[in-house]
PDB file of C-alpha atoms in Angstrom:
ATOM      1  CA  MET A 336      54.893 -16.274   8.737  1.00  0.00           C
ATOM      2  CA  LYS A 337      52.467 -19.215   9.135  1.00  0.00           C
ATOM      3  CA  LYS A 338      50.431 -17.967   6.150  1.00  0.00           C
ATOM      4  CA  LEU A 339      53.580 -17.741   4.038  1.00  0.00           C
ATOM      5  CA  LEU A 340      54.612 -21.272   5.016  1.00  0.00           C
ATOM      6  CA  PHE A 341      51.123 -22.578   4.254  1.00  0.00           C
ATOM      7  CA  LYS A 342      51.175 -20.968   0.766  1.00  0.00           C
ATOM      8  CA  SER A 343      54.623 -22.440   0.098  1.00  0.00           C
ATOM      9  CA  LEU A 344      53.407 -25.916   1.049  1.00  0.00           C
ATOM     10  CA  LEU A 345      50.483 -25.528  -1.346  1.00  0.00           C
ATOM     11  CA  ILE A 346      52.784 -24.520  -4.205  1.00  0.00           C
ATOM     12  CA  LEU A 347      55.316 -27.329  -3.692  1.00  0.00           C
ATOM     13  CA  PRO A 348      53.077 -30.197  -4.880  1.00  0.00           C
ATOM     14  CA  ILE A 349      52.235 -28.189  -8.001  1.00  0.00           C
ATOM     15  CA  LEU A 350      55.920 -27.645  -8.718  1.00  0.00           C
ATOM     16  CA  PHE A 351      56.754 -31.324  -8.222  1.00  0.00           C
ATOM     17  CA  THR A 352      53.828 -32.323 -10.427  1.00  0.00           C
ATOM     18  CA  GLY A 353      55.124 -30.024 -13.155  1.00  0.00           C
ATOM     19  CA  LEU A 354      58.593 -31.502 -12.832  1.00  0.00           C
ATOM     20  CA  LYS A 355      57.175 -34.987 -13.150  1.00  0.00           C
ATOM     21  CA  LEU A 356      55.191 -34.054 -16.246  1.00  0.00           C
ATOM     22  CA  ASN A 357      58.239 -32.455 -17.876  1.00  0.00           C
ATOM     23  CA  ALA A 358      60.636 -35.256 -16.937  1.00  0.00           C
ATOM     24  CA  GLN A 359      61.940 -37.114 -19.980  1.00  0.00           C
ATOM     25  CA  TYR A 360      63.363 -40.582 -20.482  1.00  0.00           C
ATOM     26  CA  SER A 361      66.512 -42.422 -19.522  1.00  0.00           C
ATOM     27  CA  GLY A 362      68.243 -45.724 -20.095  1.00  0.00           C
ATOM     28  CA  ASP A 363      71.482 -47.466 -19.218  1.00  0.00           C
ATOM     29  CA  SER A 364      74.743 -46.129 -20.584  1.00  0.00           C
ATOM     30  CA  PHE A 365      76.883 -48.291 -22.860  1.00  0.00           C
ATOM     31  CA  ALA A 366      79.665 -48.209 -20.252  1.00  0.00           C
ATOM     32  CA  LYS A 367      77.312 -49.631 -17.614  1.00  0.00           C
ATOM     33  CA  ALA A 368      75.901 -52.213 -20.023  1.00  0.00           C
ATOM     34  CA  LYS A 369      79.373 -53.550 -20.827  1.00  0.00           C
ATOM     35  CA  GLN A 370      79.909 -54.242 -17.139  1.00  0.00           C
ATOM     36  CA  SER A 371      76.462 -55.608 -16.245  1.00  0.00           C
ATOM     37  CA  LYS A 372      75.896 -57.380 -19.595  1.00  0.00           C
ATOM     38  CA  THR A 373      72.340 -56.044 -19.666  1.00  0.00           C
ATOM     39  CA  ALA A 374      70.948 -52.803 -21.093  1.00  0.00           C
ATOM     40  CA  ASN A 375      67.627 -51.153 -20.309  1.00  0.00           C
ATOM     41  CA  LEU A 376      66.890 -48.936 -23.308  1.00  0.00           C
ATOM     42  CA  THR A 377      64.033 -46.592 -24.236  1.00  0.00           C
ATOM     43  CA  TYR A 378      62.873 -46.057 -27.815  1.00  0.00           C
ATOM     44  CA  VAL A 379      60.956 -42.840 -28.525  1.00  0.00           C
ATOM     45  CA  TYR A 380      59.237 -42.714 -31.894  1.00  0.00           C
ATOM     46  CA  SER A 381      57.423 -40.311 -34.183  1.00  0.00           C
ATOM     47  CA  GLU A 382      55.053 -41.608 -36.869  1.00  0.00           C
ATOM     48  CA  ALA A 383      56.741 -41.984 -40.250  1.00  0.00           C
ATOM     49  CA  PRO A 384      55.397 -44.460 -42.828  1.00  0.00           C
ATOM     50  CA  GLY A 385      57.790 -47.339 -43.331  1.00  0.00           C
ATOM     51  CA  PHE A 386      60.260 -46.084 -40.716  1.00  0.00           C
ATOM     52  CA  ALA A 387      58.267 -46.157 -37.469  1.00  0.00           C
ATOM     53  CA  ALA A 388      54.490 -46.538 -37.551  1.00  0.00           C
ATOM     54  CA  ASN A 389      51.860 -47.925 -35.198  1.00  0.00           C
ATOM     55  CA  MET A 390      50.387 -50.965 -36.922  1.00  0.00           C
ATOM     56  CA  GLY A 391      47.576 -52.430 -34.841  1.00  0.00           C
ATOM     57  CA  GLY A 392      49.167 -51.355 -31.568  1.00  0.00           C
ATOM     58  CA  GLU A 393      52.704 -52.454 -32.489  1.00  0.00           C
ATOM     59  CA  VAL A 394      55.321 -50.010 -33.777  1.00  0.00           C
ATOM     60  CA  GLN A 395      56.899 -51.380 -36.947  1.00  0.00           C
ATOM     61  CA  GLY A 396      59.277 -50.088 -39.589  1.00  0.00           C
ATOM     62  CA  VAL A 397      62.848 -49.803 -40.818  1.00  0.00           C
ATOM     63  CA  CYS A 398      64.045 -48.072 -37.622  1.00  0.00           C
ATOM     64  CA  VAL A 399      62.532 -50.774 -35.416  1.00  0.00           C
ATOM     65  CA  ASP A 400      64.134 -53.618 -37.382  1.00  0.00           C
ATOM     66  CA  VAL A 401      67.505 -51.837 -37.546  1.00  0.00           C
ATOM     67  CA  MET A 402      67.376 -51.501 -33.749  1.00  0.00           C
ATOM     68  CA  SER A 403      66.537 -55.221 -33.540  1.00  0.00           C
ATOM     69  CA  ASP A 404      69.647 -56.024 -35.606  1.00  0.00           C
ATOM     70  CA  PHE A 405      71.623 -53.682 -33.344  1.00  0.00           C
ATOM     71  CA  GLU A 406      70.403 -55.621 -30.305  1.00  0.00           C
ATOM     72  CA  PHE A 407      71.675 -58.871 -31.879  1.00  0.00           C
ATOM     73  CA  PHE A 408      74.974 -57.136 -32.644  1.00  0.00           C
ATOM     74  CA  LEU A 409      75.341 -56.133 -28.980  1.00  0.00           C
ATOM     75  CA  LEU A 410      74.635 -59.690 -27.847  1.00  0.00           C
ATOM     76  CA  ASP A 411      77.038 -61.262 -30.350  1.00  0.00           C
ATOM     77  CA  ASN A 412      79.890 -58.769 -29.906  1.00  0.00           C
ATOM     78  CA  TYR A 413      79.585 -57.628 -26.289  1.00  0.00           C
ATOM     79  CA  GLY A 414      77.412 -60.255 -24.610  1.00  0.00           C
ATOM     80  CA  ILE A 415      74.855 -57.541 -23.782  1.00  0.00           C
ATOM     81  CA  THR A 416      71.194 -58.540 -23.491  1.00  0.00           C
ATOM     82  CA  VAL A 417      68.824 -55.649 -24.248  1.00  0.00           C
ATOM     83  CA  ASN A 418      65.531 -54.949 -22.499  1.00  0.00           C
ATOM     84  CA  SER A 419      63.774 -52.236 -24.495  1.00  0.00           C
ATOM     85  CA  LYS A 420      60.514 -50.330 -24.184  1.00  0.00           C
ATOM     86  CA  MET A 421      58.724 -48.231 -26.797  1.00  0.00           C
ATOM     87  CA  GLU A 422      57.524 -44.760 -25.760  1.00  0.00           C
ATOM     88  CA  LYS A 423      54.514 -43.679 -27.860  1.00  0.00           C
ATOM     89  CA  LYS A 424      53.644 -40.361 -26.217  1.00  0.00           C
ATOM     90  CA  HIS A 425      55.227 -38.189 -28.943  1.00  0.00           C
ATOM     91  CA  ALA A 426      54.091 -40.238 -31.946  1.00  0.00           C
ATOM     92  CA  ASP A 427      51.945 -37.495 -33.479  1.00  0.00           C
ATOM     93  CA  ASN A 428      54.237 -34.512 -32.943  1.00  0.00           C
ATOM     94  CA  PHE A 429      57.667 -34.543 -34.607  1.00  0.00           C
ATOM     95  CA  THR A 430      58.895 -31.418 -32.794  1.00  0.00           C
ATOM     96  CA  SER A 431      57.837 -32.838 -29.423  1.00  0.00           C
ATOM     97  CA  TYR A 432      59.592 -36.106 -30.295  1.00  0.00           C
ATOM     98  CA  LEU A 433      62.874 -34.302 -30.970  1.00  0.00           C
ATOM     99  CA  ASP A 434      62.533 -32.244 -27.778  1.00  0.00           C
ATOM    100  CA  ALA A 435      61.891 -35.402 -25.752  1.00  0.00           C
ATOM    101  CA  VAL A 436      65.046 -37.116 -27.011  1.00  0.00           C
ATOM    102  CA  LYS A 437      67.077 -33.955 -26.442  1.00  0.00           C
ATOM    103  CA  ALA A 438      65.920 -33.722 -22.798  1.00  0.00           C
ATOM    104  CA  SER A 439      66.613 -37.416 -22.104  1.00  0.00           C
ATOM    105  CA  SER A 440      69.788 -39.171 -21.029  1.00  0.00           C
ATOM    106  CA  ASN A 441      71.961 -42.189 -21.799  1.00  0.00           C
ATOM    107  CA  GLY A 442      70.195 -45.178 -23.410  1.00  0.00           C
ATOM    108  CA  VAL A 443      67.391 -43.344 -25.231  1.00  0.00           C
ATOM    109  CA  PHE A 444      66.956 -43.636 -29.012  1.00  0.00           C
ATOM    110  CA  GLY A 445      64.749 -41.610 -31.349  1.00  0.00           C
ATOM    111  CA  LEU A 446      63.173 -43.630 -34.144  1.00  0.00           C
ATOM    112  CA  SER A 447      61.737 -41.718 -37.094  1.00  0.00           C
ATOM    113  CA  ASN A 448      62.717 -40.100 -40.390  1.00  0.00           C
ATOM    114  CA  THR A 449      65.226 -37.838 -38.626  1.00  0.00           C
ATOM    115  CA  THR A 450      67.673 -36.069 -40.917  1.00  0.00           C
ATOM    116  CA  ILE A 451      71.288 -35.770 -39.790  1.00  0.00           C
ATOM    117  CA  THR A 452      72.335 -32.095 -39.944  1.00  0.00           C
ATOM    118  CA  GLN A 453      75.269 -30.089 -38.586  1.00  0.00           C
ATOM    119  CA  LYS A 454      72.841 -27.961 -36.586  1.00  0.00           C
ATOM    120  CA  ARG A 455      71.281 -30.993 -34.910  1.00  0.00           C
ATOM    121  CA  LYS A 456      74.686 -32.488 -34.155  1.00  0.00           C
ATOM    122  CA  ALA A 457      75.178 -29.645 -31.687  1.00  0.00           C
ATOM    123  CA  SER A 458      72.233 -30.960 -29.630  1.00  0.00           C
ATOM    124  CA  TYR A 459      72.155 -34.702 -30.382  1.00  0.00           C
ATOM    125  CA  ASN A 460      74.337 -37.703 -31.066  1.00  0.00           C
ATOM    126  CA  PHE A 461      73.528 -39.672 -34.223  1.00  0.00           C
ATOM    127  CA  SER A 462      74.110 -43.143 -35.507  1.00  0.00           C
ATOM    128  CA  PRO A 463      75.708 -43.431 -38.933  1.00  0.00           C
ATOM    129  CA  PRO A 464      73.083 -42.950 -41.681  1.00  0.00           C
ATOM    130  CA  TYR A 465      70.693 -45.873 -41.988  1.00  0.00           C
ATOM    131  CA  ILE A 466      69.236 -44.612 -45.288  1.00  0.00           C
ATOM    132  CA  THR A 467      69.589 -41.844 -47.868  1.00  0.00           C
ATOM    133  CA  ASN A 468      66.418 -39.813 -48.171  1.00  0.00           C
ATOM    134  CA  ILE A 469      64.920 -38.486 -51.379  1.00  0.00           C
ATOM    135  CA  GLY A 470      62.960 -35.362 -50.556  1.00  0.00           C
ATOM    136  CA  MET A 471      60.054 -34.787 -52.938  1.00  0.00           C
ATOM    137  CA  MET A 472      57.693 -31.930 -53.687  1.00  0.00           C
ATOM    138  CA  LEU A 473      54.141 -33.232 -53.452  1.00  0.00           C
ATOM    139  CA  SER A 474      50.672 -31.820 -53.980  1.00  0.00           C
ATOM    140  CA  ASN A 475      47.154 -32.868 -54.797  1.00  0.00           C
ATOM    141  CA  GLU A 476      47.067 -34.554 -58.210  1.00  0.00           C
ATOM    142  CA  ALA A 477      44.819 -31.783 -59.559  1.00  0.00           C
ATOM    143  CA  LEU A 478      47.667 -29.239 -59.570  1.00  0.00           C
ATOM    144  CA  PRO A 479      49.713 -28.697 -62.754  1.00  0.00           C
ATOM    145  CA  THR A 480      53.089 -30.449 -62.813  1.00  0.00           C
ATOM    146  CA  LEU A 481      56.105 -28.362 -61.830  1.00  0.00           C
ATOM    147  CA  ASN A 482      59.071 -29.237 -64.054  1.00  0.00           C
ATOM    148  CA  ASP A 483      61.231 -26.177 -63.362  1.00  0.00           C
ATOM    149  CA  ILE A 484      61.702 -25.011 -59.769  1.00  0.00           C
ATOM    150  CA  SER A 485      62.377 -21.443 -60.903  1.00  0.00           C
ATOM    151  CA  LYS A 486      58.792 -21.316 -62.262  1.00  0.00           C
ATOM    152  CA  ILE A 487      57.162 -22.288 -58.976  1.00  0.00           C
ATOM    153  CA  ALA A 488      55.673 -18.856 -58.207  1.00  0.00           C
ATOM    154  CA  GLU A 489      53.962 -18.935 -61.588  1.00  0.00           C
ATOM    155  CA  VAL A 490      52.826 -22.590 -61.630  1.00  0.00           C
ATOM    156  CA  PHE A 491      51.724 -22.579 -57.972  1.00  0.00           C
ATOM    157  CA  ALA A 492      50.348 -19.033 -57.928  1.00  0.00           C
ATOM    158  CA  GLY A 493      47.925 -18.618 -55.031  1.00  0.00           C
ATOM    159  CA  LYS A 494      48.995 -21.896 -53.407  1.00  0.00           C
ATOM    160  CA  LYS A 495      50.406 -22.253 -49.886  1.00  0.00           C
ATOM    161  CA  ALA A 496      53.120 -24.499 -48.489  1.00  0.00           C
ATOM    162  CA  ILE A 497      52.438 -26.782 -45.551  1.00  0.00           C
ATOM    163  CA  THR A 498      55.179 -28.211 -43.333  1.00  0.00           C
ATOM    164  CA  VAL A 499      56.355 -29.134 -39.827  1.00  0.00           C
ATOM    165  CA  LYS A 500      58.289 -26.528 -37.849  1.00  0.00           C
ATOM    166  CA  GLY A 501      61.895 -27.413 -37.071  1.00  0.00           C
ATOM    167  CA  SER A 502      62.119 -30.054 -39.813  1.00  0.00           C
ATOM    168  CA  THR A 503      64.552 -30.106 -42.722  1.00  0.00           C
ATOM    169  CA  ASN A 504      61.454 -30.140 -44.925  1.00  0.00           C
ATOM    170  CA  GLU A 505      60.671 -26.688 -43.530  1.00  0.00           C
ATOM    171  CA  ASP A 506      64.227 -25.620 -44.421  1.00  0.00           C
ATOM    172  CA  GLN A 507      63.630 -26.643 -48.031  1.00  0.00           C
ATOM    173  CA  ILE A 508      60.381 -24.663 -48.174  1.00  0.00           C
ATOM    174  CA  LEU A 509      62.070 -21.602 -46.665  1.00  0.00           C
ATOM    175  CA  GLN A 510      64.829 -21.800 -49.293  1.00  0.00           C
ATOM    176  CA  ILE A 511      62.239 -21.990 -52.063  1.00  0.00           C
ATOM    177  CA  LYS A 512      60.430 -18.984 -50.598  1.00  0.00           C
ATOM    178  CA  LYS A 513      63.670 -17.000 -50.424  1.00  0.00           C
ATOM    179  CA  LYS A 514      64.921 -17.891 -53.915  1.00  0.00           C
ATOM    180  CA  TYR A 515      61.813 -18.242 -56.048  1.00  0.00           C
ATOM    181  CA  PHE A 516      58.567 -17.447 -54.235  1.00  0.00           C
ATOM    182  CA  PRO A 517      58.879 -14.413 -51.869  1.00  0.00           C
ATOM    183  CA  SER A 518      55.113 -14.034 -51.450  1.00  0.00           C
ATOM    184  CA  LEU A 519      54.639 -17.687 -50.436  1.00  0.00           C
ATOM    185  CA  THR A 520      52.467 -18.284 -47.361  1.00  0.00           C
ATOM    186  CA  ILE A 521      53.579 -21.164 -45.114  1.00  0.00           C
ATOM    187  CA  GLU A 522      51.243 -23.021 -42.772  1.00  0.00           C
ATOM    188  CA  TYR A 523      52.387 -25.413 -40.036  1.00  0.00           C
ATOM    189  CA  VAL A 524      51.094 -28.745 -38.737  1.00  0.00           C
ATOM    190  CA  ASN A 525      52.338 -31.071 -35.993  1.00  0.00           C
ATOM    191  CA  SER A 526      53.135 -34.053 -38.201  1.00  0.00           C
ATOM    192  CA  PHE A 527      53.856 -35.039 -41.777  1.00  0.00           C
ATOM    193  CA  GLU A 528      50.786 -37.267 -41.713  1.00  0.00           C
ATOM    194  CA  GLU A 529      48.693 -34.126 -41.191  1.00  0.00           C
ATOM    195  CA  ALA A 530      50.426 -32.522 -44.150  1.00  0.00           C
ATOM    196  CA  MET A 531      49.648 -35.538 -46.344  1.00  0.00           C
ATOM    197  CA  ASN A 532      46.004 -35.520 -45.302  1.00  0.00           C
ATOM    198  CA  THR A 533      45.794 -31.842 -46.201  1.00  0.00           C
ATOM    199  CA  LEU A 534      47.302 -32.457 -49.648  1.00  0.00           C
ATOM    200  CA  SER A 535      44.893 -35.330 -50.250  1.00  0.00           C
ATOM    201  CA  ASN A 536      41.858 -33.210 -49.409  1.00  0.00           C
ATOM    202  CA  SER A 537      42.812 -29.794 -50.776  1.00  0.00           C
ATOM    203  CA  THR A 538      44.212 -28.249 -53.947  1.00  0.00           C
ATOM    204  CA  ASP A 539      45.415 -25.173 -52.058  1.00  0.00           C
ATOM    205  CA  TYR A 540      48.757 -26.587 -50.832  1.00  0.00           C
ATOM    206  CA  PHE A 541      52.054 -28.202 -51.733  1.00  0.00           C
ATOM    207  CA  ALA A 542      54.759 -29.664 -49.474  1.00  0.00           C
ATOM    208  CA  ASN A 543      58.311 -30.966 -49.364  1.00  0.00           C
ATOM    209  CA  LEU A 544      58.133 -34.499 -47.948  1.00  0.00           C
ATOM    210  CA  ASP A 545      60.279 -37.628 -47.705  1.00  0.00           C
ATOM    211  CA  PHE A 546      59.995 -40.180 -50.503  1.00  0.00           C
ATOM    212  CA  THR A 547      58.282 -42.769 -48.289  1.00  0.00           C
ATOM    213  CA  TYR A 548      55.204 -40.542 -48.047  1.00  0.00           C
ATOM    214  CA  TYR A 549      54.951 -40.602 -51.829  1.00  0.00           C
ATOM    215  CA  LEU A 550      55.407 -44.394 -51.940  1.00  0.00           C
ATOM    216  CA  ASP A 551      52.750 -44.796 -49.258  1.00  0.00           C
ATOM    217  CA  ALA A 552      50.376 -42.481 -51.136  1.00  0.00           C
ATOM    218  CA  THR A 553      50.896 -44.443 -54.359  1.00  0.00           C
ATOM    219  CA  LYS A 554      50.292 -47.736 -52.576  1.00  0.00           C
ATOM    220  CA  SER A 555      47.145 -46.352 -50.913  1.00  0.00           C
ATOM    221  CA  LYS A 556      45.975 -44.754 -54.172  1.00  0.00           C
ATOM    222  CA  LYS A 557      45.754 -41.290 -52.646  1.00  0.00           C
ATOM    223  CA  PRO A 558      45.317 -38.321 -55.050  1.00  0.00           C
ATOM    224  CA  ILE A 559      48.927 -37.183 -54.687  1.00  0.00           C
ATOM    225  CA  LYS A 560      51.273 -35.896 -57.404  1.00  0.00           C
ATOM    226  CA  ARG A 561      55.073 -35.797 -57.377  1.00  0.00           C
ATOM    227  CA  HIS A 562      56.762 -32.766 -58.956  1.00  0.00           C
ATOM    228  CA  PRO A 563      60.172 -33.772 -60.425  1.00  0.00           C
ATOM    229  CA  ALA A 564      61.614 -30.271 -60.027  1.00  0.00           C
ATOM    230  CA  GLY A 565      61.450 -30.623 -56.244  1.00  0.00           C
ATOM    231  CA  ASP A 566      63.522 -33.813 -55.808  1.00  0.00           C
ATOM    232  CA  GLN A 567      66.350 -33.574 -53.234  1.00  0.00           C
ATOM    233  CA  THR A 568      68.827 -36.416 -52.529  1.00  0.00           C
ATOM    234  CA  ALA A 569      71.356 -34.852 -50.177  1.00  0.00           C
ATOM    235  CA  GLU A 570      69.741 -35.862 -46.865  1.00  0.00           C
ATOM    236  CA  GLU A 571      70.539 -38.893 -44.725  1.00  0.00           C
ATOM    237  CA  PHE A 572      68.498 -40.287 -41.838  1.00  0.00           C
ATOM    238  CA  GLY A 573      69.971 -41.512 -38.561  1.00  0.00           C
ATOM    239  CA  ILE A 574      68.915 -42.908 -35.211  1.00  0.00           C
ATOM    240  CA  VAL A 575      69.008 -39.924 -32.854  1.00  0.00           C
ATOM    241  CA  MET A 576      70.326 -39.994 -29.265  1.00  0.00           C
ATOM    242  CA  PRO A 577      70.748 -37.511 -26.405  1.00  0.00           C
ATOM    243  CA  LYS A 578      73.984 -35.549 -26.543  1.00  0.00           C
ATOM    244  CA  ASN A 579      75.302 -37.275 -23.399  1.00  0.00           C
ATOM    245  CA  SER A 580      74.754 -40.759 -24.845  1.00  0.00           C
ATOM    246  CA  ASP A 581      77.755 -43.042 -25.357  1.00  0.00           C
ATOM    247  CA  TRP A 582      75.767 -45.491 -27.539  1.00  0.00           C
ATOM    248  CA  ASP A 583      76.960 -43.783 -30.713  1.00  0.00           C
ATOM    249  CA  LYS A 584      80.261 -45.664 -30.289  1.00  0.00           C
ATOM    250  CA  PRO A 585      78.918 -49.219 -30.785  1.00  0.00           C
ATOM    251  CA  PHE A 586      76.604 -47.857 -33.482  1.00  0.00           C
ATOM    252  CA  GLN A 587      79.691 -46.787 -35.450  1.00  0.00           C
ATOM    253  CA  GLU A 588      80.825 -50.425 -35.378  1.00  0.00           C
ATOM    254  CA  PHE A 589      77.407 -51.807 -36.305  1.00  0.00           C
ATOM    255  CA  LEU A 590      75.815 -49.491 -38.882  1.00  0.00           C
ATOM    256  CA  THR A 591      78.490 -49.664 -41.563  1.00  0.00           C
ATOM    257  CA  GLU A 592      78.317 -49.586 -45.362  1.00  0.00           C
ATOM    258  CA  SER A 593      78.806 -53.343 -45.226  1.00  0.00           C
ATOM    259  CA  TYR A 594      75.640 -53.677 -43.122  1.00  0.00           C
ATOM    260  CA  ARG A 595      73.687 -51.453 -45.535  1.00  0.00           C
ATOM    261  CA  ASP A 596      74.796 -53.735 -48.394  1.00  0.00           C
ATOM    262  CA  SER A 597      73.801 -56.885 -46.506  1.00  0.00           C
ATOM    263  CA  PRO A 598      70.844 -59.134 -47.430  1.00  0.00           C
ATOM    264  CA  SER A 599      69.402 -58.536 -43.940  1.00  0.00           C
ATOM    265  CA  TYR A 600      69.268 -54.771 -44.433  1.00  0.00           C
ATOM    266  CA  ARG A 601      67.897 -54.985 -47.978  1.00  0.00           C
ATOM    267  CA  LYS A 602      65.206 -57.348 -46.742  1.00  0.00           C
ATOM    268  CA  ILE A 603      64.216 -54.742 -44.133  1.00  0.00           C
ATOM    269  CA  ILE A 604      63.933 -52.016 -46.791  1.00  0.00           C
ATOM    270  CA  ALA A 605      61.897 -54.212 -49.140  1.00  0.00           C
ATOM    271  CA  LYS A 606      59.627 -55.333 -46.302  1.00  0.00           C
ATOM    272  CA  HIS A 607      58.734 -51.869 -45.025  1.00  0.00           C
ATOM    273  CA  LEU A 608      59.281 -49.559 -48.008  1.00  0.00           C
ATOM    274  CA  GLY A 609      58.776 -51.910 -50.963  1.00  0.00           C
ATOM    275  CA  ARG A 610      60.961 -52.951 -53.884  1.00  0.00           C
ATOM    276  CA  ASN A 611      60.390 -49.581 -55.547  1.00  0.00           C
ATOM    277  CA  ALA A 612      62.270 -48.025 -52.639  1.00  0.00           C
ATOM    278  CA  LEU A 613      65.196 -50.392 -53.193  1.00  0.00           C
ATOM    279  CA  GLN A 614      65.350 -49.323 -56.842  1.00  0.00           C
ATOM    280  CA  LEU A 615      65.269 -45.633 -55.880  1.00  0.00           C
ATOM    281  CA  LEU A 616      68.013 -46.104 -53.292  1.00  0.00           C
ATOM    282  CA  ASP A 617      70.182 -48.135 -55.664  1.00  0.00           C
ATOM    283  CA  ALA A 618      69.837 -45.324 -58.217  1.00  0.00           C
ATOM    284  CA  VAL A 619      70.969 -42.779 -55.603  1.00  0.00           C
ATOM    285  CA  VAL A 620      74.046 -44.908 -54.791  1.00  0.00           C
ATOM    286  CA  GLN A 621      74.940 -45.127 -58.495  1.00  0.00           C
ATOM    287  CA  GLU A 622      74.641 -41.339 -58.828  1.00  0.00           C
ATOM    288  CA  LYS A 623      77.164 -40.916 -55.998  1.00  0.00           C
TER     289      LYS A 623
END
């Protein structure tokens, strides 16, 4: 009996250590913040050029500035002062980032290029869309240009797709494989940055990526080509929250079409994504 007790005592610290390692994040609820007039919030981010990226130790991007405007909105409309902290642990793994937000509670916000989907709505709460994404098919510039998606198996014969598991970009690749390229081999990486690095250094791959990666590649003069046949404009990005969060309610009041038409918002887009992005987004709005 003593031996059994001794073994149990040895196991307990290991179990508690594991629980601590697996514990995710939390923040104040909106209901509590309305009463106390303060809100302790946690921002979890995953690297995405222009949206949330570590620039010299500071995370910057569209998501960060939208959250800053949201903080001012809370102060002006509810008298709530926000104390926020940025969690960088999941920056290089998009799947881990999503899992972390899902396992968190209350005032936790996921900042990245996170597409709003019906499937994800079952596990997360979302803000209204903060931007319309243009998904693009990209490859090394040495590959021939794909102008007709139905010809992809012929034009990209022998090439492989590279993507991030659990992303909507993966969904697009899987649809292409099913419809046009049954023999396509798909390889997985932890982040879209890894995918871009692979495309820059190899002519063996292509990928479906968000338009900001193409803009960043153009700005950085990377050897990346855009294939017009792969453009997709149906996706919208949102700030993601745990399913038990009640912060989606004030977000509905804040992140309106009027806000997205405002000079403040357009300044944010131009600052982080460039004026070319504004032109692309304006074109998407006109198409709607």
